Structures are given as C-alpha cells and as structure tokens.
Short mmCIF file of C-alpha atoms in Angstrom, two decimals:
data_model
loop_
_atom_site.label_atom_id
_atom_site.label_comp_id
_atom_site.label_asym_id
_atom_site.label_seq_id
_atom_site.Cartn_x
_atom_site.Cartn_y
_atom_site.Cartn_z
CA ASP H 152 -41.19 -1.88 -7.51
CA SER H 153 -37.66 -2.72 -6.35
CA GLY H 154 -36.16 0.56 -7.55
CA VAL H 155 -33.83 -1.26 -9.96
CA THR H 156 -34.54 -0.56 -13.61
CA GLN H 157 -33.53 -2.61 -16.62
CA THR H 158 -33.90 -1.90 -20.30
CA PRO H 159 -35.00 -3.25 -22.64
CA LYS H 160 -37.64 -5.58 -21.23
CA HIS H 161 -37.54 -7.83 -24.26
CA LEU H 162 -34.89 -8.32 -26.92
CA ILE H 163 -35.11 -10.54 -29.98
CA THR H 164 -32.04 -10.92 -32.13
CA ALA H 165 -30.23 -13.35 -34.40
CA THR H 166 -27.28 -15.62 -33.84
CA GLY H 167 -23.94 -13.91 -34.22
CA GLN H 168 -25.26 -10.52 -33.19
CA ARG H 169 -24.25 -8.30 -30.28
CA VAL H 170 -26.60 -6.72 -27.72
CA THR H 171 -26.29 -4.43 -24.72
CA LEU H 172 -28.44 -4.73 -21.62
CA ARG H 173 -28.70 -1.75 -19.32
CA CYS H 174 -29.29 -1.54 -15.58
CA SER H 175 -29.76 1.34 -13.15
CA PRO H 176 -29.36 0.37 -9.48
CA ARG H 177 -31.45 1.62 -6.58
CA SER H 178 -30.52 5.08 -5.39
CA GLY H 179 -27.56 4.78 -3.04
CA ASP H 180 -26.62 1.23 -3.99
CA LEU H 181 -22.98 0.92 -5.05
CA SER H 182 -22.94 -2.74 -6.02
CA VAL H 183 -24.48 -4.20 -9.16
CA TYR H 184 -24.80 -7.91 -9.89
CA TRP H 185 -25.76 -9.64 -13.12
CA TYR H 186 -27.51 -13.01 -13.14
CA GLN H 187 -28.70 -15.27 -15.93
CA GLN H 188 -31.80 -17.44 -15.60
CA SER H 189 -32.23 -20.23 -18.13
CA LEU H 190 -34.32 -23.37 -18.09
CA ASP H 191 -31.36 -25.73 -18.08
CA GLN H 192 -28.93 -23.81 -15.82
CA GLY H 193 -31.32 -22.12 -13.41
CA LEU H 194 -30.24 -18.83 -11.85
CA GLN H 195 -26.52 -18.23 -12.18
CA PHE H 196 -24.31 -15.38 -11.08
CA LEU H 197 -22.39 -13.76 -13.92
CA ILE H 198 -20.47 -10.76 -12.62
CA GLN H 199 -20.43 -8.07 -9.94
CA TYR H 200 -19.32 -4.45 -9.96
CA TYR H 201 -18.77 -2.28 -6.93
CA ASN H 202 -18.45 1.48 -7.32
CA GLY H 203 -17.16 1.16 -10.86
CA GLU H 204 -14.74 -1.70 -10.29
CA GLU H 205 -15.19 -5.36 -11.20
CA ARG H 206 -15.41 -7.26 -7.93
CA ALA H 207 -16.31 -10.85 -8.68
CA LYS H 208 -16.81 -13.08 -11.68
CA GLY H 209 -18.97 -16.15 -11.92
CA ASN H 210 -19.92 -18.33 -14.84
CA ILE H 211 -19.58 -15.58 -17.40
CA LEU H 212 -18.59 -16.51 -20.93
CA GLU H 213 -15.69 -14.73 -22.61
CA ARG H 214 -18.17 -13.44 -25.20
CA PHE H 215 -19.87 -11.51 -22.41
CA SER H 216 -18.54 -8.40 -20.74
CA ALA H 217 -19.86 -5.74 -18.42
CA GLN H 218 -18.98 -2.38 -16.98
CA GLN H 219 -20.24 0.06 -14.39
CA PHE H 220 -20.16 3.74 -15.17
CA PRO H 221 -19.45 6.73 -12.86
CA ASP H 222 -23.19 7.30 -12.39
CA LEU H 223 -23.32 3.65 -11.21
CA HIS H 224 -25.47 2.34 -14.01
CA SER H 225 -24.19 -0.86 -15.55
CA GLU H 226 -24.24 -2.47 -18.96
CA LEU H 227 -23.91 -6.13 -19.89
CA ASN H 228 -22.62 -6.73 -23.40
CA LEU H 229 -23.31 -10.06 -25.07
CA SER H 230 -21.58 -10.75 -28.38
CA SER H 231 -21.45 -13.54 -30.99
CA LEU H 232 -24.80 -14.64 -29.67
CA GLU H 233 -25.78 -18.28 -29.78
CA LEU H 234 -29.18 -19.95 -29.40
CA GLY H 235 -28.17 -21.09 -25.93
CA ASP H 236 -27.78 -17.50 -24.76
CA SER H 237 -31.54 -17.10 -24.79
CA ALA H 238 -32.44 -16.43 -21.18
CA LEU H 239 -33.76 -13.94 -18.67
CA TYR H 240 -30.99 -11.61 -17.55
CA PHE H 241 -31.36 -9.95 -14.19
CA CYS H 242 -29.54 -7.07 -12.67
CA ALA H 243 -29.59 -6.70 -8.89
CA SER H 244 -28.19 -4.05 -6.60
CA SER H 245 -27.28 -3.77 -2.95
CA VAL H 246 -25.76 -1.24 -0.59
CA VAL H 247 -22.87 -3.42 0.71
CA VAL H 248 -21.06 -0.86 2.84
CA GLY H 249 -23.06 1.22 5.29
CA GLY H 250 -26.11 -0.98 5.30
CA SER H 251 -27.28 -3.39 7.95
CA THR H 252 -28.11 -6.01 5.38
CA ASP H 253 -26.84 -6.89 1.93
CA THR H 254 -30.19 -7.81 0.45
CA GLN H 255 -29.99 -7.77 -3.30
CA TYR H 256 -32.96 -6.15 -5.00
CA PHE H 257 -33.65 -7.35 -8.50
CA GLY H 258 -34.73 -5.48 -11.58
CA PRO H 259 -37.57 -6.76 -13.77
CA GLY H 260 -35.14 -8.55 -16.07
CA THR H 261 -34.41 -8.48 -19.78
CA ARG H 262 -35.73 -11.46 -21.71
CA LEU H 263 -33.30 -12.22 -24.53
CA THR H 264 -34.40 -14.45 -27.40
CA VAL H 265 -31.78 -15.48 -29.93
CA LEU H 266 -33.23 -16.85 -33.17
CA ALA U 233 -22.06 -30.64 -4.22
CA GLN U 234 -25.12 -28.47 -4.44
CA LYS U 235 -24.89 -25.47 -2.15
CA ILE U 236 -28.64 -24.89 -2.06
CA THR U 237 -31.14 -27.70 -2.43
CA GLN U 238 -34.86 -27.31 -2.82
CA THR U 239 -36.32 -30.80 -2.97
CA GLN U 240 -39.90 -29.89 -3.86
CA PRO U 241 -40.20 -29.01 -7.56
CA GLY U 242 -43.91 -28.34 -7.19
CA MET U 243 -46.46 -28.07 -4.41
CA PHE U 244 -50.17 -27.47 -4.02
CA VAL U 245 -51.75 -25.75 -1.04
CA GLN U 246 -55.35 -24.90 -0.29
CA GLU U 247 -56.18 -21.24 -0.02
CA LYS U 248 -56.00 -19.95 3.60
CA GLU U 249 -53.83 -22.87 4.73
CA ALA U 250 -50.16 -22.66 5.73
CA VAL U 251 -47.40 -24.18 3.61
CA THR U 252 -43.72 -24.92 4.18
CA LEU U 253 -41.18 -24.77 1.37
CA ASP U 254 -37.98 -26.67 2.08
CA CYS U 255 -34.44 -25.42 1.64
CA THR U 256 -31.19 -27.02 2.76
CA TYR U 257 -27.78 -25.46 2.30
CA ASP U 258 -24.16 -26.42 2.45
CA THR U 259 -21.34 -24.13 3.50
CA SER U 260 -18.26 -24.24 5.69
CA ASP U 261 -18.26 -20.47 6.15
CA PRO U 262 -19.50 -19.49 9.65
CA SER U 263 -20.84 -16.21 8.25
CA TYR U 264 -23.60 -16.47 5.69
CA GLY U 265 -27.04 -15.20 4.85
CA LEU U 266 -30.09 -16.97 3.57
CA PHE U 267 -32.69 -15.31 1.37
CA TRP U 268 -36.03 -16.24 -0.12
CA TYR U 269 -37.31 -14.71 -3.33
CA LYS U 270 -40.65 -15.04 -5.10
CA GLN U 271 -40.91 -15.11 -8.87
CA PRO U 272 -44.46 -14.72 -10.18
CA SER U 273 -45.33 -15.69 -13.74
CA SER U 274 -44.56 -12.11 -14.80
CA GLY U 275 -40.90 -12.90 -14.16
CA GLU U 276 -39.65 -10.38 -11.63
CA MET U 277 -37.72 -11.53 -8.54
CA ILE U 278 -39.26 -10.23 -5.32
CA PHE U 279 -37.31 -10.33 -2.06
CA LEU U 280 -39.31 -11.89 0.77
CA ILE U 281 -37.18 -12.57 3.83
CA TYR U 282 -33.61 -12.77 5.11
CA GLN U 283 -31.89 -14.76 7.86
CA GLY U 284 -28.31 -14.19 8.94
CA SER U 285 -26.24 -17.07 10.27
CA TYR U 286 -25.72 -15.34 13.60
CA ASP U 287 -29.32 -14.24 14.05
CA GLN U 288 -30.70 -15.73 17.23
CA GLN U 289 -34.32 -15.58 16.25
CA ASN U 290 -36.14 -16.83 13.19
CA ALA U 291 -36.94 -14.07 10.74
CA THR U 292 -40.53 -13.03 10.13
CA GLU U 293 -42.04 -10.65 7.59
CA GLY U 294 -45.81 -10.46 7.63
CA ARG U 295 -47.17 -13.84 6.50
CA TYR U 296 -43.66 -15.12 5.79
CA SER U 297 -41.45 -16.72 8.40
CA LEU U 298 -38.20 -18.59 8.11
CA ASN U 299 -37.73 -21.79 10.09
CA PHE U 300 -33.96 -21.67 10.55
CA GLN U 301 -32.36 -24.85 11.90
CA LYS U 302 -28.65 -24.18 11.82
CA ALA U 303 -27.47 -27.61 12.95
CA ARG U 304 -29.53 -29.24 10.19
CA LYS U 305 -28.51 -26.55 7.69
CA SER U 306 -32.07 -25.89 6.75
CA ALA U 307 -33.93 -22.64 6.15
CA ASN U 308 -37.51 -23.47 5.33
CA LEU U 309 -39.98 -20.77 4.29
CA VAL U 310 -43.37 -20.86 5.96
CA ILE U 311 -46.23 -18.98 4.33
CA SER U 312 -49.27 -18.63 6.56
CA ALA U 313 -52.84 -18.14 5.32
CA SER U 314 -52.01 -18.77 1.66
CA GLN U 315 -53.59 -16.50 -0.92
CA LEU U 316 -54.16 -17.05 -4.63
CA GLY U 317 -51.54 -14.39 -5.31
CA ASP U 318 -48.93 -16.57 -3.60
CA SER U 319 -48.91 -18.88 -6.63
CA ALA U 320 -45.37 -18.46 -7.98
CA MET U 321 -41.87 -19.92 -8.07
CA TYR U 322 -39.97 -19.56 -4.82
CA PHE U 323 -36.19 -19.52 -4.68
CA CYS U 324 -33.93 -20.03 -1.71
CA ALA U 325 -30.52 -18.35 -2.00
CA MET U 326 -27.36 -18.12 0.07
CA ARG U 327 -24.64 -15.52 0.39
CA GLU U 328 -21.40 -16.79 1.93
CA GLY U 329 -19.23 -14.44 3.93
CA ARG U 330 -20.09 -11.43 6.06
CA PHE U 331 -23.06 -9.31 5.08
CA ASN U 332 -20.91 -6.27 4.32
CA ALA U 333 -18.76 -8.27 1.90
CA GLY U 334 -21.52 -7.98 -0.68
CA ASN U 335 -20.92 -11.40 -2.11
CA MET U 336 -22.92 -13.10 -4.84
CA LEU U 337 -26.00 -15.22 -4.26
CA THR U 338 -26.19 -18.93 -5.01
CA PHE U 339 -29.70 -20.08 -5.81
CA GLY U 340 -31.56 -23.34 -5.44
CA GLY U 341 -33.60 -24.82 -8.25
CA GLY U 342 -36.85 -23.37 -6.96
CA THR U 343 -40.25 -24.67 -5.87
CA ARG U 344 -43.40 -23.92 -7.83
CA LEU U 345 -46.24 -23.25 -5.43
CA MET U 346 -49.81 -23.44 -6.64
CA VAL U 347 -52.62 -22.20 -4.40
CA LYS U 348 -55.98 -23.85 -4.94
CA PRO U 349 -59.19 -21.88 -4.36
#
C-alpha cells in the first residue's frame, strides 16, 4: 500500500459526460501529480499541483482540469468525454521539499471506460 | 527524440534466475533521477528503485539493483533470483532537474516480464 488513495476504482460513463476523479496524497506529501495510461499513448504526465498551486502542465486536454484543495487532496475533472479518454488515471504524490528523495508514490488508479 | 527507451517489449526468465531489463535515457540536464516501477496485472504502480545522477554507487534494494552507466546513458534493472510474483510490466522513468524540484516523470514504454516455473 503506497499510502495514496484514489476513488473511484472503476468508472463507466457515456460520451459527452463529465466525471471527477479524486486523490488523497500520502500524509505529509505536498505535491500531487496526475498521469494517464492508455494503450496507444503509454504513461503520460497530465498536471502537477504543489501545496494548492498548479505547478506544471503536461499533455492535458482543455476539456480536463484539476485542483488541489487546502487539505491537499486533489480532483481531476474530465468533461465532454470521448471514447479516446478511456484509460487508467493515476495520481501520485511526493514530498518535494524537506525530503531526501522525490520518489513519486502512485495510487491504485481509476479505470475510466467511456462507452 | 524519446527520452526513455525500453527496447525489450517482452521477456521470459526461468524462475530463480537473474534477469536484466534495459533502459536508456536522453537528457542534457546534469541533474536527473532514474526510477523503476513495477505494474502487476492488477494495475497498481509499485516503486522499486531510484538512482540519482550524482550517486556514486549503483542503487540496490533487496533483489533489485540498478546497473547505472552514466556515459552510456543506461540504467538497467537487474532482478536476481526471479520469482513467479515478478511477472509484471516494468517501467523505467526519468525526472529531469534536481530532486527537490519535484518535477514530473517521463516513462518508457515498458517491458513485460514473464517468469517461467
């Protein structure tokens, strides 16, 4: 158990819908990262938050957005869903400042299926 | 250009034997970190081992060791005494910049390891 929690574990929805994925980082970790794993694109970085602020953006579509709340949990919002958005979405967390390593620990993932 | 390359899509190894999974990387940043993760069929990503670019010695964690050859830009994972539970996808990843910058990871395409009894 990495200490990172993600809900829900599975999500099945229809095209055009909107969903919210939730992540709670490990205790003490200030940084949260979102990654998407799909068969055709592999593992790709989407976005990073550090202590409530957006810190870096990767290959995140405009239909996707995220935020990190004061209690450090994070949510990834996916809207106007398309079939191609079906993927495994991971949240990871790391200490960043104050640690001797920046190892990112991953949650169990949310498997999104868009029908 | 690919930043992380894993050239072995799939590999077989006999139980109790050692196996090496290849990873080459490309960066111009003198500060970087290399990570290996294991992804079993259940889907979770499990951190295995880390090597920093300035680390003088190769990293080891139990049965896992990292064969770090900086000049060749390779960071191969060595698993000793393979077990059936080692059957999984293995991903090599790189973080560019200093470790306290908390930068994103770039992943390779992965290697599927299958351990034969």
